[in-house]
Coordinates of C-alpha atoms and ligand atoms in Angstrom, one line a residue:
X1 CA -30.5 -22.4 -90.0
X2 CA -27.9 -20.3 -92.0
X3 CA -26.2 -17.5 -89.6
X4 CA -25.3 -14.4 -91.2
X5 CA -21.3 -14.0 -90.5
X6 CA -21.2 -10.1 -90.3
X7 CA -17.9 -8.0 -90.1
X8 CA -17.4 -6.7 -86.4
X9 CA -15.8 -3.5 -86.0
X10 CA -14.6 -4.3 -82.2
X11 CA -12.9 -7.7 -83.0
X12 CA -11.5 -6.9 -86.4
X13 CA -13.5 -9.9 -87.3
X14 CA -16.1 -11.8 -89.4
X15 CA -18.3 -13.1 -86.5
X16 CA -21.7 -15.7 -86.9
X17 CA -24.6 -13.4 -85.5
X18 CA -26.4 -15.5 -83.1
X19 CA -29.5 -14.3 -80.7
X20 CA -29.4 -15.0 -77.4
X21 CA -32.2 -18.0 -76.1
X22 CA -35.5 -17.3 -77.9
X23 CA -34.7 -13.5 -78.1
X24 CA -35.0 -11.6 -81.3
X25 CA -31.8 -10.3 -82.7
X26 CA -31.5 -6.5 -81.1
X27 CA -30.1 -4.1 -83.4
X28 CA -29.7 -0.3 -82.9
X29 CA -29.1 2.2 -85.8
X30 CA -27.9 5.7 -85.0
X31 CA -30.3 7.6 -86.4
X32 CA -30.9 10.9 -88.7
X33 CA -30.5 14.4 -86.8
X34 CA -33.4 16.1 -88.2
X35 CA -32.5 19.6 -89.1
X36 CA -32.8 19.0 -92.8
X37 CA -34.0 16.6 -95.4
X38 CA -31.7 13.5 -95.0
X39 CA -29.1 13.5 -98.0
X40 CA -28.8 9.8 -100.3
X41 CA -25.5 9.4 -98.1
X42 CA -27.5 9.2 -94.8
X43 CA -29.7 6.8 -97.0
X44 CA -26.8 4.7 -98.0
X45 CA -26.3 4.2 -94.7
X46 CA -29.9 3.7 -93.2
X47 CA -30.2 1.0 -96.8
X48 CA -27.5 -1.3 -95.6
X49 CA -29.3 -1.8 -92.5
X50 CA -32.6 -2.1 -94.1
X51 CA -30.3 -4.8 -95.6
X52 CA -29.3 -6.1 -92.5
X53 CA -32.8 -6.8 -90.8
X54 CA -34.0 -7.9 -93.8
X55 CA -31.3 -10.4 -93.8
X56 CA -31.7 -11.5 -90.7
X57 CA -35.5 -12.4 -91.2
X58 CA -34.5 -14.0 -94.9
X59 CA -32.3 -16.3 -92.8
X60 CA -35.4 -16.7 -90.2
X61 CA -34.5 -14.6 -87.4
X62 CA -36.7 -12.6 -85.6
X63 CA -35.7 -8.9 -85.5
X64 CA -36.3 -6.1 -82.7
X65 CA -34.9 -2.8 -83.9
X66 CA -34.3 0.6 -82.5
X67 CA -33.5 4.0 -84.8
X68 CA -33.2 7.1 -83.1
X69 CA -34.4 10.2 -84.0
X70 CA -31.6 13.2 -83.1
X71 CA -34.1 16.0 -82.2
X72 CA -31.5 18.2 -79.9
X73 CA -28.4 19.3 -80.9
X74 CA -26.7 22.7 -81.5
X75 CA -27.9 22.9 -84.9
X76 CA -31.5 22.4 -84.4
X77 CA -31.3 25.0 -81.5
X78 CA -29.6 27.8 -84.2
X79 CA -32.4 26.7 -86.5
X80 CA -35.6 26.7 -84.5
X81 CA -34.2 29.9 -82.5
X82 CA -33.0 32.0 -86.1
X83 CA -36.9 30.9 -86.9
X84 CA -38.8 31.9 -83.8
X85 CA -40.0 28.3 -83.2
X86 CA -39.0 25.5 -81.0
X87 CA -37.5 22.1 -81.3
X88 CA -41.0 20.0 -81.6
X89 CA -42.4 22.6 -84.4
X90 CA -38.9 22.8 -86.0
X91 CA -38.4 19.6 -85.9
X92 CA -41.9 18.2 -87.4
X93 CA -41.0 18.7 -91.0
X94 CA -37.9 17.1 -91.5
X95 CA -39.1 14.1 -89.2
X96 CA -41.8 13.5 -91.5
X97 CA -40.1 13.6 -94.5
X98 CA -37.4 11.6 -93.2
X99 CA -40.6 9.1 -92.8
X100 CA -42.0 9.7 -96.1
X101 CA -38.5 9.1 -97.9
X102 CA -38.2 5.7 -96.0
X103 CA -41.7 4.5 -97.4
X104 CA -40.3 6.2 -100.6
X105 CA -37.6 3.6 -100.4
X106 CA -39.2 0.3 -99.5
X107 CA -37.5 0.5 -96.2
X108 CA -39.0 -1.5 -93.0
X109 CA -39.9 1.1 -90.2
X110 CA -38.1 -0.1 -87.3
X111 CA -39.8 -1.3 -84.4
X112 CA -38.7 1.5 -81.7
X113 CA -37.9 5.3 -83.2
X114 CA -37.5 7.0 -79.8
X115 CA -37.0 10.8 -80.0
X116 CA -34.1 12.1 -77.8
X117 CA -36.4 15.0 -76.5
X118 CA -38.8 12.2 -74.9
X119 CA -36.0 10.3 -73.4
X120 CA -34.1 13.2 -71.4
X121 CA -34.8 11.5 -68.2
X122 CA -33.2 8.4 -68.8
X123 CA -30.3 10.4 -70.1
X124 CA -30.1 12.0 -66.6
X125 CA -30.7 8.9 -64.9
X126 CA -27.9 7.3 -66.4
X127 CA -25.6 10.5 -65.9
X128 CA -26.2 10.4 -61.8
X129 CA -25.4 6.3 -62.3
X130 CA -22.2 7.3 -64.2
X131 CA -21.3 10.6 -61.3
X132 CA -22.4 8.0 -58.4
X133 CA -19.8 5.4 -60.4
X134 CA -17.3 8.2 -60.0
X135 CA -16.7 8.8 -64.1
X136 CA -17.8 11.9 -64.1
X137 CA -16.4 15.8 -63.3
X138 CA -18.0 19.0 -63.1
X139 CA -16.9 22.3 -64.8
X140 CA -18.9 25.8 -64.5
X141 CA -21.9 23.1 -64.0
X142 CA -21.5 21.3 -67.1
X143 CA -20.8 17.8 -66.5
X144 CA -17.9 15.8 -68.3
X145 CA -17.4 12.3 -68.5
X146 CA -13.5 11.3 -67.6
X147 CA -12.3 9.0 -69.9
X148 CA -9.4 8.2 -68.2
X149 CA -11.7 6.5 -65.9
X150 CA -12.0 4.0 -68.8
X151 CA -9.0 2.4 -69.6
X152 CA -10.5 0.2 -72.3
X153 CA -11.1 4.0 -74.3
X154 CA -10.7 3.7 -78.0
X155 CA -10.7 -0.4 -78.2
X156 CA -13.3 0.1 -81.0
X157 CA -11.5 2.6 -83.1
X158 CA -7.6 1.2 -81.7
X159 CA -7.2 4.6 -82.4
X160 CA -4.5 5.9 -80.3
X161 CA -6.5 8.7 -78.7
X162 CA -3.6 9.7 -75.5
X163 CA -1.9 11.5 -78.5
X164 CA -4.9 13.6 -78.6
X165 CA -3.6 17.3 -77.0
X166 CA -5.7 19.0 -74.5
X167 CA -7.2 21.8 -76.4
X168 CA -7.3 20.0 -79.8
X169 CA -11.1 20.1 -81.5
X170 CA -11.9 16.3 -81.2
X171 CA -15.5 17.4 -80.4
X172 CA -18.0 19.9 -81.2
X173 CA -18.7 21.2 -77.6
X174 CA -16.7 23.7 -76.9
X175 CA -16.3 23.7 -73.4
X176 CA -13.3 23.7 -70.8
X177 CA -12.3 20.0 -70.0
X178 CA -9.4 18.3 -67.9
X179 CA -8.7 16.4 -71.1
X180 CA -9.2 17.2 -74.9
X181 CA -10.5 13.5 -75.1
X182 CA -13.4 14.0 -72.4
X183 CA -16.9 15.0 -73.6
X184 CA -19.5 16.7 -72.0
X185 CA -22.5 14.5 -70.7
X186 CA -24.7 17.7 -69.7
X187 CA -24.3 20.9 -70.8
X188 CA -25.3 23.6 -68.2
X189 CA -28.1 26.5 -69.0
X190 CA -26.4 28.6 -71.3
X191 CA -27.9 30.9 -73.4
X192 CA -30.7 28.5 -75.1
X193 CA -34.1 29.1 -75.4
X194 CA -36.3 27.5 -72.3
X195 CA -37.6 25.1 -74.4
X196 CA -33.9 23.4 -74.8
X197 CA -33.3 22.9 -70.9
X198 CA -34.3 20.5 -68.3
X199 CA -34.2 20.1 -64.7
X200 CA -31.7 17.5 -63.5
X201 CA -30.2 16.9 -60.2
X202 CA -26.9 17.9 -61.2
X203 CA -29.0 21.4 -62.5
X204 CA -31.0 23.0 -65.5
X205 CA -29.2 22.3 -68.9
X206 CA -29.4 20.3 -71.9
X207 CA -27.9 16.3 -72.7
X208 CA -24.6 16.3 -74.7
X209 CA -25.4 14.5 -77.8
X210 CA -23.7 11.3 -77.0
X211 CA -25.8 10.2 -74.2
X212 CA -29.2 9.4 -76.3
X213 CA -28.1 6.7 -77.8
X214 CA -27.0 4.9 -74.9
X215 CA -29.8 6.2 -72.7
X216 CA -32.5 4.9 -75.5
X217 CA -30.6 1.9 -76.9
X218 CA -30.8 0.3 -73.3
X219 CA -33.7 1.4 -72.8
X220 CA -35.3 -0.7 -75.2
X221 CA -33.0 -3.4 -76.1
X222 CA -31.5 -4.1 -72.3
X223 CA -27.8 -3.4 -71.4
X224 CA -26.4 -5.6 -73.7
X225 CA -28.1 -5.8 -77.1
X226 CA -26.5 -8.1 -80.5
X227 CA -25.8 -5.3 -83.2
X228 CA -25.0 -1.6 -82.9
X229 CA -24.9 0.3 -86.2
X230 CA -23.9 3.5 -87.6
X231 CA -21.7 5.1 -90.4
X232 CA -18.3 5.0 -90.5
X233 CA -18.0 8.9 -89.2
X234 CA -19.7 7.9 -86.1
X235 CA -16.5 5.1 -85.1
X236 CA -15.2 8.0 -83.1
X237 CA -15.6 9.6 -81.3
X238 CA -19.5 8.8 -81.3
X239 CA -19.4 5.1 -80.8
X240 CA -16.2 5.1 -78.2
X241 CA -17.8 7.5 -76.2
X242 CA -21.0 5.4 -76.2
X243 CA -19.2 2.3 -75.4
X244 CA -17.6 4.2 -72.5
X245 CA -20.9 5.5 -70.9
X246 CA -22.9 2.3 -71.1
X247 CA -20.0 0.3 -70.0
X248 CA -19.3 2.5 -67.0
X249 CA -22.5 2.9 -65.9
X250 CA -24.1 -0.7 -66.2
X251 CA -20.5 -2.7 -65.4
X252 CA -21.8 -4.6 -68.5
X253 CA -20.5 -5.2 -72.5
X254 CA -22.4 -2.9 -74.1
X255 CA -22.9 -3.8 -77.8
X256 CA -21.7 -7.3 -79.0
X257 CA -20.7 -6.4 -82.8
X258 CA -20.7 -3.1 -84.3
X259 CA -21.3 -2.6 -88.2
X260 CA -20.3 0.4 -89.8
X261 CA -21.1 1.5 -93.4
X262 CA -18.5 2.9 -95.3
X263 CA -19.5 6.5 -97.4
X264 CA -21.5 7.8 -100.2
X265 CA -19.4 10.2 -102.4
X266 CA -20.7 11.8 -105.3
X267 CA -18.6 12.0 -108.3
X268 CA -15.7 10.7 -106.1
X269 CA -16.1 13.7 -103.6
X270 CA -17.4 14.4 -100.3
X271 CA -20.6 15.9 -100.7
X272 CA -21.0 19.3 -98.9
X273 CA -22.9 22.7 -99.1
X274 CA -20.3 25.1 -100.7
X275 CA -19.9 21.9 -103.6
X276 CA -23.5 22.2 -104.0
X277 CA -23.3 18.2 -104.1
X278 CA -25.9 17.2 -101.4
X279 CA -28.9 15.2 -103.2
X280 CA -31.8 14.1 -101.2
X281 CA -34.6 11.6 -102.7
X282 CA -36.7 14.3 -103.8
X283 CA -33.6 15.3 -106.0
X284 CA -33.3 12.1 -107.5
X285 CA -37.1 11.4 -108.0
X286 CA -37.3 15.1 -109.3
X287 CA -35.1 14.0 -112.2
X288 CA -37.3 11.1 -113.4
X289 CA -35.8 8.0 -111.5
X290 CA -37.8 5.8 -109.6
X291 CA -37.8 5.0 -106.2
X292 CA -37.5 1.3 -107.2
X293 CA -34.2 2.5 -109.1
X294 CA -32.8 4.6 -106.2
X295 CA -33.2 1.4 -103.9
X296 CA -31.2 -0.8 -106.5
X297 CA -28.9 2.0 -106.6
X298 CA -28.4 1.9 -102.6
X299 CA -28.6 -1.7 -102.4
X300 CA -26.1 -3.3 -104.8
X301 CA -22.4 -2.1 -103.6
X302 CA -20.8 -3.7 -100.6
X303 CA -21.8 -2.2 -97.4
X304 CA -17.8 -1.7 -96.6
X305 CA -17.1 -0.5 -99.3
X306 CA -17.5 3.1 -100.0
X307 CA -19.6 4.1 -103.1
X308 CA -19.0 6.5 -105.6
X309 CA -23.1 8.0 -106.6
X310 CA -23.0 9.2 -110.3
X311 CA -25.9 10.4 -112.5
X312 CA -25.2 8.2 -115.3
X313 CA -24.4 5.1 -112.5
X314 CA -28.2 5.9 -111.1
X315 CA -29.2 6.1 -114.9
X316 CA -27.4 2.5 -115.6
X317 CA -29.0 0.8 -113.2
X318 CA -32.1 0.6 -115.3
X319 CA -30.4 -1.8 -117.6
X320 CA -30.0 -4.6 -114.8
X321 CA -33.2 -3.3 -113.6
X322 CA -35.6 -3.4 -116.3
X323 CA -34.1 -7.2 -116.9
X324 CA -35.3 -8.3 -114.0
X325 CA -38.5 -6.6 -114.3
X326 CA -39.4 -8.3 -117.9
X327 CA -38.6 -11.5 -116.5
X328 CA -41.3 -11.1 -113.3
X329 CA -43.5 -10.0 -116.1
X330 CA -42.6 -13.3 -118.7
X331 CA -43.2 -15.3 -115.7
X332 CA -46.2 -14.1 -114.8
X333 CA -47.4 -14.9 -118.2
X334 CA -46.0 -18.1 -118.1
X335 CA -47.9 -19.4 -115.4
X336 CA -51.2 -19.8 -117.3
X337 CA -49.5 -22.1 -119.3
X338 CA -50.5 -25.7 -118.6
X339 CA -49.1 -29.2 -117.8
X340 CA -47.6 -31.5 -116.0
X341 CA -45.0 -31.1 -112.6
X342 CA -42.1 -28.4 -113.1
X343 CA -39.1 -29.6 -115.3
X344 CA -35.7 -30.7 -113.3
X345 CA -33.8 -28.0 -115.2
X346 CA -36.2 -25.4 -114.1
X347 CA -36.8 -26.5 -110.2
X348 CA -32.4 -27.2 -110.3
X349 CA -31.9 -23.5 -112.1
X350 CA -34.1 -22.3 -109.1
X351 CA -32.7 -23.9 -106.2
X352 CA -29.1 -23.6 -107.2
X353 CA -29.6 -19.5 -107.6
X354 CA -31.8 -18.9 -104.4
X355 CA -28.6 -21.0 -102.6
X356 CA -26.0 -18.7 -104.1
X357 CA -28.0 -16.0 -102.9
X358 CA -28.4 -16.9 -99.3
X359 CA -25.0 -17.4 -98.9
X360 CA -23.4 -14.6 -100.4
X361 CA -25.9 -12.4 -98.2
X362 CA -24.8 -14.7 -95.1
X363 CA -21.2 -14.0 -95.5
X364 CA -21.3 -10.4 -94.4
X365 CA -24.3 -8.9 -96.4
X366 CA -22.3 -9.5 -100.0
X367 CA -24.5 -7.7 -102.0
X368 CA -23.0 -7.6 -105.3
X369 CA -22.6 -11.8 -104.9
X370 CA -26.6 -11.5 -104.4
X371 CA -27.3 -10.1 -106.8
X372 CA -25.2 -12.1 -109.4
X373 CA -27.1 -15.0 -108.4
X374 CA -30.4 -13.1 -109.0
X375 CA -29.1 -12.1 -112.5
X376 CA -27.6 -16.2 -113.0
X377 CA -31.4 -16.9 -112.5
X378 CA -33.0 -14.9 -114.6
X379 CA -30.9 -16.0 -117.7
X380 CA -30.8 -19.7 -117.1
X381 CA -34.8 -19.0 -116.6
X382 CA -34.8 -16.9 -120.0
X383 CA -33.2 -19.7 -121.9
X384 CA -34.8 -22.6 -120.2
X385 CA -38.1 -20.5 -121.4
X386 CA -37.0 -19.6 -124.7
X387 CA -36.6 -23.3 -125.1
X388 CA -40.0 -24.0 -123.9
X389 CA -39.1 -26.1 -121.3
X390 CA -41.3 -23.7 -118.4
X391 CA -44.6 -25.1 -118.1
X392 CA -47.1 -23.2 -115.7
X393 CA -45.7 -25.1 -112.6
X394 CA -42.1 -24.4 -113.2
X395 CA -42.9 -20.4 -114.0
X396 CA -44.2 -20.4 -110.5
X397 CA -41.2 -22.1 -109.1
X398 CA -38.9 -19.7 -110.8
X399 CA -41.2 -16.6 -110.1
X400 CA -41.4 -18.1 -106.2
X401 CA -37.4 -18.1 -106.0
X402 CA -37.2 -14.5 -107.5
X403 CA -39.7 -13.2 -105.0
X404 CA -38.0 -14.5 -101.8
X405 CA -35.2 -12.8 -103.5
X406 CA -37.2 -9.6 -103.0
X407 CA -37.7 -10.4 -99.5
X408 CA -34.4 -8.4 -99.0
X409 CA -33.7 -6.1 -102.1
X410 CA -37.5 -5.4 -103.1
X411 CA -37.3 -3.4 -106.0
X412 CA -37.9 -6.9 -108.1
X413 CA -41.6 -6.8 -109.0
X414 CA -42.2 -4.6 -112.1
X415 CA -43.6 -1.2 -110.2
X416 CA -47.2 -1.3 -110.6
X417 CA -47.1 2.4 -110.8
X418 CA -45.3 1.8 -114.3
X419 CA -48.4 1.2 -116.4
X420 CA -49.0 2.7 -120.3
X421 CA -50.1 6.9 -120.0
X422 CA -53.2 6.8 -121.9
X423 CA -51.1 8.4 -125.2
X424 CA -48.8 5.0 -125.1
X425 CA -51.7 3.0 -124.4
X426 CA -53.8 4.4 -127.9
X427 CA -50.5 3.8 -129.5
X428 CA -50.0 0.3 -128.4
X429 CA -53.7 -0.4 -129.3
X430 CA -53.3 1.4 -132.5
X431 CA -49.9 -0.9 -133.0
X432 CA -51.6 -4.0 -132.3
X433 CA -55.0 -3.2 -134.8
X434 CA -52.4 -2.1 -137.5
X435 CA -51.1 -5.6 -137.2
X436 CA -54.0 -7.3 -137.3
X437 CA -55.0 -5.6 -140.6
X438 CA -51.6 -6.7 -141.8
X439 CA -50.4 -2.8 -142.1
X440 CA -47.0 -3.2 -141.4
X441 CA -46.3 0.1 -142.1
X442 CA -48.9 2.2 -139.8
X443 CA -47.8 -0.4 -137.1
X444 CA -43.9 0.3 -137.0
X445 CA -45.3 4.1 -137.1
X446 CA -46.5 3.6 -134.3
X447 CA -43.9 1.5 -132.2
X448 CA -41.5 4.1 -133.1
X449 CA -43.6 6.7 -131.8
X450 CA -43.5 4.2 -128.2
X451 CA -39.9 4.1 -128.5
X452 CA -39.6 8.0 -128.9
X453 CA -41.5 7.9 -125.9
X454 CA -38.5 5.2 -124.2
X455 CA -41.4 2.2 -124.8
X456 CA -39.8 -1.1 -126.1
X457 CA -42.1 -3.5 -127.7
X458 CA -40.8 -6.9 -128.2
X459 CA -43.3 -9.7 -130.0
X460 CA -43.4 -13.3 -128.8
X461 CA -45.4 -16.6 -129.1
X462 CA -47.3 -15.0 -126.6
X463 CA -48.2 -11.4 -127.8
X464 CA -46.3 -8.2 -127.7
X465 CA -44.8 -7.2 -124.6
X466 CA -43.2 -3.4 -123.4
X467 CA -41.1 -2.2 -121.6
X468 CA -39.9 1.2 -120.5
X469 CA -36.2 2.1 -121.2
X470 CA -34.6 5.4 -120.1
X471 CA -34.1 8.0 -122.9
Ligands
AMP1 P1 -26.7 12.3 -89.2 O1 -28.1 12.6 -89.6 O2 -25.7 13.3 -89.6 O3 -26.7 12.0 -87.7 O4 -26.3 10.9 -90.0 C1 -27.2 9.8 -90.0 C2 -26.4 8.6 -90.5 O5 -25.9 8.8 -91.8 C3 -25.1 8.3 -89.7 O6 -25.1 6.9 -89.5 C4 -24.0 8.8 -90.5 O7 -22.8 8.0 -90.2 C5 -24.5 8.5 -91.9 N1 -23.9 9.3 -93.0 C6 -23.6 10.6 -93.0 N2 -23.0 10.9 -94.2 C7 -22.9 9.8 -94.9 C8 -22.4 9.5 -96.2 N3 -21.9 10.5 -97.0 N4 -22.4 8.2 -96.6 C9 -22.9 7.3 -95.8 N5 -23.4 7.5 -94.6 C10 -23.4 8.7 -94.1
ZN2 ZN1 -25.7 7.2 -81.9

């Protein structure tokens, strides 16, 4: 079996992913807070680990994944208070259209997404462990954890966090702490509404935001899991501090490798409110592109890399796209045709690309490599066809290697959605009658009314075939 060597964040390291005895691999993704639609950053992120699971189950693995849902933080609190609702009303819309964007984007739905409201008491149970373990202090009831109780602090960052001066803003809780560096675990009743407390031992309050994913990533996937993943913002303090929690309170390693996805920009900037810059998929599908073109989009730049989105990059991507797309379709045609066992060239062509493929997405999810090797196949398979040499048999080899290929990027098959209108469809009739009559000129009338309409028509051997080309 091929392992997938992945970049690891706490080694500095390309490291071989390998699950423990019969185990799945265990991967956790920190999830969307859902306050707001999630923005096509966000979905950068959540895409390379769509990437990554589907990875691991190209290369046969067996995956068990957790994503959590962030329903609890100050934000949703403002929100659902400023709007006279609570957090599980306030909260329902942008859960679901987080949802609906993931099916949007072909993206697996992990196995476990825990909401952090349902999973307060494990939070509190694995505060007392960390108090009992003596990591923890107590100010005006809110309770902190110490990092200098932790002296392996900032190992996954080797940021060097003693610089950090009490009283700088390293976090958003603004509370009194011994250190700048400590965060708050539990934030005593304040002000908030009484549907954002809970009882605890230690009293009534509300979890810091940190704890959930540690609380819910154990929870499901044991105290040590394979992957923890996350953008690159969350390195720190998000990820130290979670590494420092579990650690503390369990006396085990916490995650083995760490992945982290480098930014989204658009047009080389942040994106951000005031630069009115912040596209979610409804944006993007509002504009004409289809989902199948937003997932190329997401998928084909190098997860550590960061990448810049552009209008006219999401409108390129169509070119690549549509090539791929035609060649499904030739295939598909092609398999009707009969004779004999597949030609060498074809079965070579086939086998040589779907190995190029595998191991570029082995050696730390090289996208770009992938799909090279999906583009190397579909020309050696155009000019192996346009020779004639691809019988029936070796169209379904070729079409077989292409789809295993869309195991892991699937936005390959020609969207079924993306039939004729019933306009385009009289034309392409009227086209073909015109042709048949020998009227050249009422047939070119026509394909040039497709073409105003962004329809293609290219004849062949085997009829007239379309295809739909951005305008
Ligand atoms: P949030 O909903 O803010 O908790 O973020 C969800 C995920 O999206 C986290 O893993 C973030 O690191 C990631 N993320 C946020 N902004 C971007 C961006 N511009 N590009 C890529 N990932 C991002
Ligand atoms: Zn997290």
């Amino acid at each position: 079996m091929t392992r997938l060597k992945l970049y690891n964040t706490l080694s500095g390291r390309i490291e071989e992913i390998v699950p423990s005895d019969g185990q799945p691999i265990k991967m956790y993704v920190c999830g969307p807070t859902v306050y707001s639609r999630a923005h096509i950053g966000n979905f950068r992120t959540f895409m390379a680990t769509d990437m990554l699971r589907r990875t691991l189950k190209f290369l046969g693995m067996e995956v068990l994944e957790v994503m959590n849902i962030t329903d609890v933080d100050d934000r949703i609190i403002q929100l659902a208070s400023a709007k006279d609702t609570n957090i599980e009303a306030f909260t329902e819309e942008p859960t679901r259209a987080y949802l609906e964007d993931l099916a949007t984007l072909r993206m697996e739905i992990p196995e476990v997404m825990p909401k952090a409201t349902e999973h307060v008491g494990e939070m509190i149970a694995l505060i007392e462990q960390l108090m009992a373990r003596g990591h923890t202090y107590t100010v005006d009831g809110s309770v902190y954890f110490r990092i200098a109780s932790f002296p392996s602090y900032g190992g996954l960052s080797r940021l060097d966090v003693s610089g950090i001066k009490t009283g700088a803003r390293v976090d958003t809780d603004k509370y009194e702490k011994e250190d700048a560096r400590d965060f708050v675990l539990w934030k005593l009743k304040g002000d908030e509404p009484p549907w954002a407390q809970w009882d605890a031992s230690f009293g009534r309050g509300r979890p810091g935001w940190h704890i959930e994913c540690s609380a819910m990533s154990m929870k499901y996937l044991g105290e040590t899991f394979d992957i923890h993943c996350g953008g690159v913002d969350l390195i720190f303090p998000h990820h130290e501090n979670e590494i420092a929690q579990s650690e503390c309170g369990t006396g085990k390693l916490f995650a083995k490798h760490w992945m982290h996805v480098d930014h989204l920009l658009v047009e080389n900037e942040t994106m951000s409110k005031s630069k009115g810059n912040v596209y979610n998929i409804p944006d993007l599908l509002a504009r004409g592109f289809r989902s199948d073109q937003i997932r190329y989009m997401l998928a084909q730049s190098h997860y550590r890399k960061a990448f810049n989105f552009t209008w006219d990059g999401l409108a390129q991507v169509e070119t690549a796209l549509a090539r791929i797309h035609t060649f499904w379709n030739r295939l598909l045609e092609e398999t009707s045709t009969p004779a004999g066992p597949a030609h060498d060239d074809v079965v070579q062509a086939a086998t040589s690309a779907l190995a190029a493929f595998e191991a570029a997405l082995a050696n730390d999810l090289n996208a770009p490599e992938a799909l090279a090797a999906v583009h190397g196949l579909v020309s050696e398979g155009n000019s192996v066809a346009d020779r004639g040499t691809v019988n029936g048999a070796g169209a379904r080899v070729l079409l077989d290697a292409l789809k295993k290929m869309d195991q892991v990027f699937a936005c390959f098959e020609p969207p079924t959605g993306d039939l004729l209108s019933g306009d385009e469809q009289a034309l392409f009739d009227a086209r073909q009658d015109a042709r048949k009559r020998r009227d050249f000129s009422a047939a070119d009338v026509a394909r040039k009314a497709l073409q105003e309409r962004g329809v293609i028509l290219e004849d062949t051997a085997k009829g007239t075939r379309w295809k739909r080309v951005r305008a």
